[in-house]
């Protein structure tokens, strides 16, 4: 079978003869992939930011497809269309029981070498083995296409988790730092939750234009306070999402926050230490929450909002390409010439 294989920074290749995955235990399933996306997370190894990321890794953690084989412990039937959670968790340990799936003792991520847990071949491939499939997979509702369901497995659920973590109330103004795919997913989820306005700030002009086209108020980082004031939040936003993962973005999130606001940080932070405006955060009595995202917990709510046309995943997709064009797709995505790429693995 074909799959997208990492060979080193800037070097991904579609290989034609990868081993076919098989069911190895009662909770395993094999999925024939239809749609798979490239995530910003995939760019970290592509850019050489993760030393030790193993060459030969089949990449990808956002995918939908059709169940073709399942162990006896999986109640989904062969032929069912499914969407996978990017996070693989056992669903049975104490932490999973609390709904904290990323803290599962056995957690891992598809296609991400050993960065999060045990290595597991990813979903940018024609077939993929899914462990704990009874927990990791969800049925795609009959009235949604595979592409419409795809982002419930990662970026839409992550944006939703961020908005949940801010505890925003209907009618409030929400600030989102970072206009990438996860930032815009959070912005969409804020509107779906009744936000009066969402102000999205990004350094990149094209990303600001995209945010404006989607009905949000875009601003440059320097213009954020003024934009919030115009949006009706002169003291700052009560709910802030940081969707970049840098100290500058975190500082911008603190600047955007009104007294006693909650900041949900979904941008991936890997630095062991970082500068933080602690004095301002203390004086304003801010709550800062770090949120990885949890599709297993939130995908049902997210899929219901997609079905009700209150979230529009198609608005995020800039490129649809065949799996065979994955190397070019990574190149475009890395250079920000593509905003979000969906690869078709069924052709
Ligand atoms: Zn991702
Ligand atoms: Zn667990």
Short mmCIF file of C-alpha atoms and ligand atoms in Angstrom, two decimals:
data_model
loop_
_atom_site.label_atom_id
_atom_site.label_comp_id
_atom_site.label_asym_id
_atom_site.label_seq_id
_atom_site.Cartn_x
_atom_site.Cartn_y
_atom_site.Cartn_z
CA UNK A 1 0.00 0.00 0.00
CA UNK A 2 1.00 3.64 -0.47
CA UNK A 3 1.82 6.04 2.34
CA UNK A 4 3.63 9.29 3.10
CA UNK A 5 6.97 8.52 4.71
CA UNK A 6 9.27 10.91 6.57
CA UNK A 7 12.92 10.69 5.53
CA UNK A 8 14.29 13.78 7.26
CA UNK A 9 13.74 17.54 7.34
CA UNK A 10 12.09 18.73 4.12
CA UNK A 11 12.00 15.20 2.76
CA UNK A 12 8.72 13.28 2.68
CA UNK A 13 8.06 10.69 0.00
CA UNK A 14 5.04 8.71 -1.11
CA UNK A 15 6.18 5.10 -1.00
CA UNK A 16 4.29 2.44 -2.95
CA UNK A 17 5.12 -0.78 -1.11
CA UNK A 18 4.52 -0.28 2.60
CA UNK A 19 3.37 -3.35 4.56
CA UNK A 20 -0.41 -3.76 4.81
CA UNK A 21 -1.52 -3.22 8.42
CA UNK A 22 -3.45 -6.01 10.11
CA UNK A 23 -5.57 -6.44 13.22
CA UNK A 24 -3.33 -7.70 16.04
CA UNK A 25 -5.72 -7.76 18.98
CA UNK A 26 -9.41 -7.62 19.90
CA UNK A 27 -9.47 -3.82 20.16
CA UNK A 28 -7.67 -3.17 16.86
CA UNK A 29 -9.21 -2.13 13.56
CA UNK A 30 -7.87 -1.46 10.09
CA UNK A 31 -9.23 1.54 8.21
CA UNK A 32 -9.03 2.14 4.46
CA UNK A 33 -8.32 5.87 4.40
CA UNK A 34 -10.37 8.19 2.19
CA UNK A 35 -9.40 11.71 3.33
CA UNK A 36 -6.38 12.74 5.35
CA UNK A 37 -5.07 16.18 6.23
CA UNK A 38 -1.70 17.72 6.92
CA UNK A 39 -1.60 19.38 10.33
CA UNK A 40 0.65 22.17 11.57
CA UNK A 41 1.99 19.57 13.99
CA UNK A 42 3.36 17.65 11.00
CA UNK A 43 5.49 20.66 10.10
CA UNK A 44 7.64 20.36 13.24
CA UNK A 45 9.49 17.24 12.03
CA UNK A 46 9.35 18.54 8.44
CA UNK A 47 11.19 21.67 9.58
CA UNK A 48 13.73 19.64 11.55
CA UNK A 49 12.45 20.92 14.89
CA UNK A 50 12.21 17.45 16.46
CA UNK A 51 15.62 15.82 16.78
CA UNK A 52 15.35 12.05 16.81
CA UNK A 53 12.09 11.92 14.82
CA UNK A 54 12.53 8.56 13.19
CA UNK A 55 13.16 8.30 9.45
CA UNK A 56 10.70 5.82 7.97
CA UNK A 57 7.72 7.09 10.00
CA UNK A 58 4.41 6.98 8.10
CA UNK A 59 3.02 10.45 8.86
CA UNK A 60 -0.41 11.84 9.60
CA UNK A 61 -2.96 11.97 12.41
CA UNK A 62 -6.05 13.44 10.76
CA UNK A 63 -7.99 10.90 8.71
CA UNK A 64 -11.33 9.44 7.83
CA UNK A 65 -12.07 6.23 6.03
CA UNK A 66 -13.93 2.97 5.98
CA UNK A 67 -13.52 0.14 8.47
CA UNK A 68 -12.25 -2.92 6.63
CA UNK A 69 -11.26 -5.21 9.51
CA UNK A 70 -12.04 -5.17 13.22
CA UNK A 71 -11.20 -7.23 16.29
CA UNK A 72 -13.89 -8.84 18.41
CA UNK A 73 -13.88 -5.97 20.92
CA UNK A 74 -14.81 -3.34 18.33
CA UNK A 75 -18.55 -2.80 17.90
CA UNK A 76 -18.29 -0.69 14.74
CA UNK A 77 -19.04 -2.92 11.75
CA UNK A 78 -16.95 -3.49 8.65
CA UNK A 79 -18.02 -1.00 5.99
CA UNK A 80 -18.78 1.74 8.52
CA UNK A 81 -17.37 5.18 7.66
CA UNK A 82 -15.26 6.41 10.56
CA UNK A 83 -13.26 9.40 11.76
CA UNK A 84 -10.22 8.81 13.96
CA UNK A 85 -9.11 10.82 16.96
CA UNK A 86 -5.56 12.11 16.51
CA UNK A 87 -4.93 11.13 20.14
CA UNK A 88 -4.82 7.41 20.78
CA UNK A 89 -5.91 6.54 24.33
CA UNK A 90 -6.95 3.31 26.00
CA UNK A 91 -10.29 4.58 27.28
CA UNK A 92 -10.08 2.36 30.37
CA UNK A 93 -7.44 3.74 32.75
CA UNK A 94 -8.21 6.11 35.60
CA UNK A 95 -7.18 9.16 33.59
CA UNK A 96 -9.30 8.16 30.59
CA UNK A 97 -12.21 7.59 32.98
CA UNK A 98 -11.83 11.22 34.06
CA UNK A 99 -12.05 12.26 30.41
CA UNK A 100 -8.39 13.28 30.32
CA UNK A 101 -7.42 11.23 27.28
CA UNK A 102 -4.15 12.99 26.51
CA UNK A 103 -2.97 12.03 30.01
CA UNK A 104 -3.69 8.32 29.36
CA UNK A 105 -0.86 6.09 30.52
CA UNK A 106 -0.77 4.57 27.03
CA UNK A 107 -1.30 7.77 25.03
CA UNK A 108 0.26 8.18 21.62
CA UNK A 109 -0.30 10.08 18.41
CA UNK A 110 -0.59 8.56 14.94
CA UNK A 111 2.41 9.16 12.71
CA UNK A 112 4.54 11.04 15.20
CA UNK A 113 7.47 8.74 15.90
CA UNK A 114 8.00 8.44 19.67
CA UNK A 115 7.35 12.12 20.46
CA UNK A 116 4.15 11.52 22.46
CA UNK A 117 4.21 7.77 23.15
CA UNK A 118 4.97 4.54 21.36
CA UNK A 119 5.51 4.90 17.61
CA UNK A 120 2.38 4.21 15.54
CA UNK A 121 2.19 4.44 11.74
CA UNK A 122 0.03 7.38 10.66
CA UNK A 123 -3.01 7.99 8.50
CA UNK A 124 -1.45 9.66 5.45
CA UNK A 125 -1.64 6.26 3.83
CA UNK A 126 -4.10 3.99 2.08
CA UNK A 127 -4.59 1.83 5.17
CA UNK A 128 -3.90 2.34 8.87
CA UNK A 129 -4.08 0.16 11.96
CA UNK A 130 -6.07 1.76 14.79
CA UNK A 131 -5.45 0.50 18.35
CA UNK A 132 -8.24 0.87 20.94
CA UNK A 133 -10.50 1.37 17.93
CA UNK A 134 -13.61 1.15 20.14
CA UNK A 135 -12.43 4.43 21.73
CA UNK A 136 -10.34 6.06 19.00
CA UNK A 137 -12.82 5.74 16.12
CA UNK A 138 -16.25 7.31 15.81
CA UNK A 139 -18.87 6.67 13.15
CA UNK A 140 -19.28 9.42 10.56
CA UNK A 141 -22.97 10.47 10.55
CA UNK A 142 -24.75 9.43 7.35
CA UNK A 143 -25.53 13.01 6.36
CA UNK A 144 -21.89 14.16 6.49
CA UNK A 145 -19.21 13.54 3.90
CA UNK A 146 -15.87 12.15 5.00
CA UNK A 147 -14.27 15.55 4.47
CA UNK A 148 -16.93 17.28 6.59
CA UNK A 149 -16.18 14.89 9.45
CA UNK A 150 -12.39 14.91 9.06
CA UNK A 151 -11.52 17.87 11.29
CA UNK A 152 -13.61 16.56 14.19
CA UNK A 153 -10.65 14.21 14.69
CA UNK A 154 -8.27 17.05 15.47
CA UNK A 155 -8.40 20.76 14.69
CA UNK A 156 -12.13 21.40 15.15
CA UNK A 157 -12.23 19.42 18.39
CA UNK A 158 -9.11 21.25 19.54
CA UNK A 159 -10.68 24.63 18.81
CA UNK A 160 -13.81 23.49 20.61
CA UNK A 161 -11.78 22.31 23.62
CA UNK A 162 -10.09 25.72 23.76
CA UNK A 163 -13.40 27.58 23.83
CA UNK A 164 -14.73 25.19 26.49
CA UNK A 165 -11.61 25.89 28.56
CA UNK A 166 -12.15 29.67 28.40
CA UNK A 167 -15.62 29.20 29.92
CA UNK A 168 -16.86 31.99 27.65
CA UNK A 169 -20.49 33.06 27.92
CA UNK A 170 -22.86 33.95 25.08
CA UNK A 171 -22.65 37.63 24.17
CA UNK A 172 -18.99 37.98 25.12
CA UNK A 173 -16.11 39.15 22.93
CA UNK A 174 -13.44 36.50 22.34
CA UNK A 175 -9.84 37.19 21.31
CA UNK A 176 -7.89 34.58 19.35
CA UNK A 177 -4.13 34.99 18.98
CA UNK A 178 -3.09 33.18 15.80
CA UNK A 179 -5.14 32.92 12.61
CA UNK A 180 -3.96 29.48 11.54
CA UNK A 181 -6.30 26.49 11.16
CA UNK A 182 -6.66 25.82 14.91
CA UNK A 183 -7.12 29.53 15.67
CA UNK A 184 -9.89 29.81 13.09
CA UNK A 185 -11.49 26.60 14.39
CA UNK A 186 -11.55 28.17 17.87
CA UNK A 187 -13.04 31.34 16.38
CA UNK A 188 -15.78 29.32 14.63
CA UNK A 189 -16.51 27.43 17.84
CA UNK A 190 -16.73 30.71 19.75
CA UNK A 191 -19.38 32.01 17.34
CA UNK A 192 -21.21 28.67 17.57
CA UNK A 193 -21.17 29.10 21.37
CA UNK A 194 -22.75 32.55 21.07
CA UNK A 195 -19.79 34.93 21.11
CA UNK A 196 -20.79 38.47 20.15
CA UNK A 197 -17.56 38.99 18.19
CA UNK A 198 -14.27 37.23 17.70
CA UNK A 199 -11.12 39.29 17.19
CA UNK A 200 -8.38 37.25 15.49
CA UNK A 201 -4.85 38.60 15.54
CA UNK A 202 -2.03 37.41 13.30
CA UNK A 203 1.19 38.84 11.89
CA UNK A 204 0.37 37.44 8.47
CA UNK A 205 -1.70 39.68 6.22
CA UNK A 206 -3.20 36.78 4.23
CA UNK A 207 -4.30 35.07 7.40
CA UNK A 208 -5.96 38.29 8.56
CA UNK A 209 -7.78 38.56 5.24
CA UNK A 210 -8.99 34.97 5.55
CA UNK A 211 -10.25 35.68 9.09
CA UNK A 212 -12.10 38.75 7.85
CA UNK A 213 -13.69 36.79 5.00
CA UNK A 214 -15.00 34.29 7.55
CA UNK A 215 -16.72 37.09 9.46
CA UNK A 216 -14.23 37.60 12.27
CA UNK A 217 -12.52 40.91 13.11
CA UNK A 218 -8.87 40.60 12.15
CA UNK A 219 -6.10 42.73 13.55
CA UNK A 220 -2.33 42.91 13.58
CA UNK A 221 -0.77 42.19 17.00
CA UNK A 222 0.01 45.90 17.38
CA UNK A 223 -3.60 46.82 16.69
CA UNK A 224 -5.17 44.21 18.96
CA UNK A 225 -6.19 46.47 21.85
CA UNK A 226 -7.78 48.98 19.51
CA UNK A 227 -9.59 46.21 17.64
CA UNK A 228 -10.94 44.80 20.90
CA UNK A 229 -12.14 48.26 21.91
CA UNK A 230 -13.95 48.66 18.59
CA UNK A 231 -15.48 45.21 19.06
CA UNK A 232 -16.95 46.30 22.38
CA UNK A 233 -14.25 45.10 24.78
CA UNK A 234 -12.26 48.23 25.75
CA UNK A 235 -10.89 46.50 28.88
CA UNK A 236 -9.87 43.42 26.92
CA UNK A 237 -11.59 40.12 26.23
CA UNK A 238 -12.96 37.89 28.99
CA UNK A 239 -12.04 34.81 26.95
CA UNK A 240 -8.76 34.51 25.05
CA UNK A 241 -7.32 31.67 22.97
CA UNK A 242 -3.59 31.46 22.24
CA UNK A 243 -3.22 29.27 19.17
CA UNK A 244 0.40 29.82 18.18
CA UNK A 245 2.69 28.38 20.84
CA UNK A 246 5.35 31.10 21.23
CA UNK A 247 6.22 33.43 24.11
CA UNK A 248 5.27 36.42 21.94
CA UNK A 249 1.81 34.91 21.35
CA UNK A 250 1.37 34.17 25.03
CA UNK A 251 2.32 37.76 25.85
CA UNK A 252 -0.19 39.01 23.27
CA UNK A 253 -2.85 36.81 24.87
CA UNK A 254 -2.13 38.40 28.27
CA UNK A 255 -2.36 41.88 26.72
CA UNK A 256 -5.70 40.94 25.13
CA UNK A 257 -7.18 39.68 28.41
CA UNK A 258 -9.45 41.81 30.58
CA UNK A 259 -9.18 41.50 34.39
CA UNK A 260 -10.19 38.03 35.63
CA UNK A 261 -10.22 36.63 32.08
CA UNK A 262 -9.35 33.06 31.16
CA UNK A 263 -6.68 32.32 28.55
CA UNK A 264 -6.76 28.89 26.89
CA UNK A 265 -3.38 28.02 25.40
CA UNK A 266 -3.72 25.52 22.54
CA UNK A 267 -0.58 26.58 20.70
CA UNK A 268 1.91 23.76 21.26
CA UNK A 269 4.60 24.84 23.72
CA UNK A 270 7.71 22.66 23.78
CA UNK A 271 10.27 25.03 25.31
CA UNK A 272 11.13 24.04 28.88
CA UNK A 273 11.05 27.70 29.96
CA UNK A 274 9.70 30.85 28.44
CA UNK A 275 9.32 34.52 29.32
CA UNK A 276 5.87 35.25 30.72
CA UNK A 277 4.35 38.61 31.78
CA UNK A 278 3.64 37.31 35.26
CA UNK A 279 3.22 40.77 36.79
CA UNK A 280 0.41 41.69 34.43
CA UNK A 281 -1.20 38.25 34.76
CA UNK A 282 -1.11 38.56 38.56
CA UNK A 283 -2.42 42.12 38.63
CA UNK A 284 -5.29 41.16 36.32
CA UNK A 285 -5.95 37.90 38.19
CA UNK A 286 -5.86 35.89 34.97
CA UNK A 287 -6.48 32.19 34.64
CA UNK A 288 -4.16 30.49 32.14
CA UNK A 289 -5.08 26.98 31.03
CA UNK A 290 -3.05 24.74 28.74
CA UNK A 291 -5.21 22.67 26.42
CA UNK A 292 -3.94 19.95 24.07
CA UNK A 293 -7.39 19.12 22.67
CA UNK A 294 -9.42 15.95 23.00
CA UNK A 295 -11.39 14.64 20.01
CA UNK A 296 -12.52 11.57 21.96
CA UNK A 297 -14.25 13.84 24.44
CA UNK A 298 -15.59 16.52 22.10
CA UNK A 299 -16.10 15.02 18.61
CA UNK A 300 -19.80 14.24 19.15
CA UNK A 301 -20.58 17.87 19.99
CA UNK A 302 -18.42 19.05 17.10
CA UNK A 303 -20.05 16.68 14.58
CA UNK A 304 -23.49 17.82 15.78
CA UNK A 305 -22.50 21.46 15.13
CA UNK A 306 -21.21 20.56 11.65
CA UNK A 307 -24.48 18.73 10.90
CA UNK A 308 -26.41 21.81 12.02
CA UNK A 309 -24.31 24.03 9.70
CA UNK A 310 -22.98 25.95 12.69
CA UNK A 311 -19.40 24.97 11.91
CA UNK A 312 -18.10 24.99 8.34
CA UNK A 313 -14.95 22.90 7.97
CA UNK A 314 -14.85 23.41 4.19
CA UNK A 315 -14.06 27.09 4.77
CA UNK A 316 -10.66 26.04 6.13
CA UNK A 317 -9.56 23.90 3.18
CA UNK A 318 -7.35 25.72 0.69
CA UNK A 319 -6.04 22.71 -1.24
CA UNK A 320 -7.44 19.29 -2.14
CA UNK A 321 -4.79 17.03 -3.64
CA UNK A 322 -4.26 13.31 -4.25
CA UNK A 323 -2.14 11.38 -1.76
CA UNK A 324 0.41 10.92 -4.52
CA UNK A 325 1.08 14.70 -4.42
CA UNK A 326 1.91 14.70 -0.69
CA UNK A 327 5.50 15.90 -1.14
CA UNK A 328 4.28 18.96 -3.05
CA UNK A 329 1.50 19.46 -0.48
CA UNK A 330 4.00 19.55 2.40
CA UNK A 331 6.11 22.01 0.44
CA UNK A 332 3.14 24.34 -0.14
CA UNK A 333 1.98 24.05 3.47
CA UNK A 334 5.46 24.69 4.85
CA UNK A 335 5.78 27.85 2.72
CA UNK A 336 2.29 28.98 3.79
CA UNK A 337 1.13 28.84 0.19
CA UNK A 338 -1.48 26.38 1.41
CA UNK A 339 -3.61 27.10 4.49
CA UNK A 340 -4.98 23.60 5.02
CA UNK A 341 -4.47 20.63 2.73
CA UNK A 342 -6.77 17.62 2.43
CA UNK A 343 -5.25 14.62 0.67
CA UNK A 344 -7.46 12.10 -1.10
CA UNK A 345 -6.16 8.61 -0.40
CA UNK A 346 -8.93 6.75 -2.22
CA UNK A 347 -7.77 7.41 -5.79
ZN1 LIG B 1 -2.92 17.91 14.41
ZN1 LIG B 2 -6.20 5.45 29.25
#
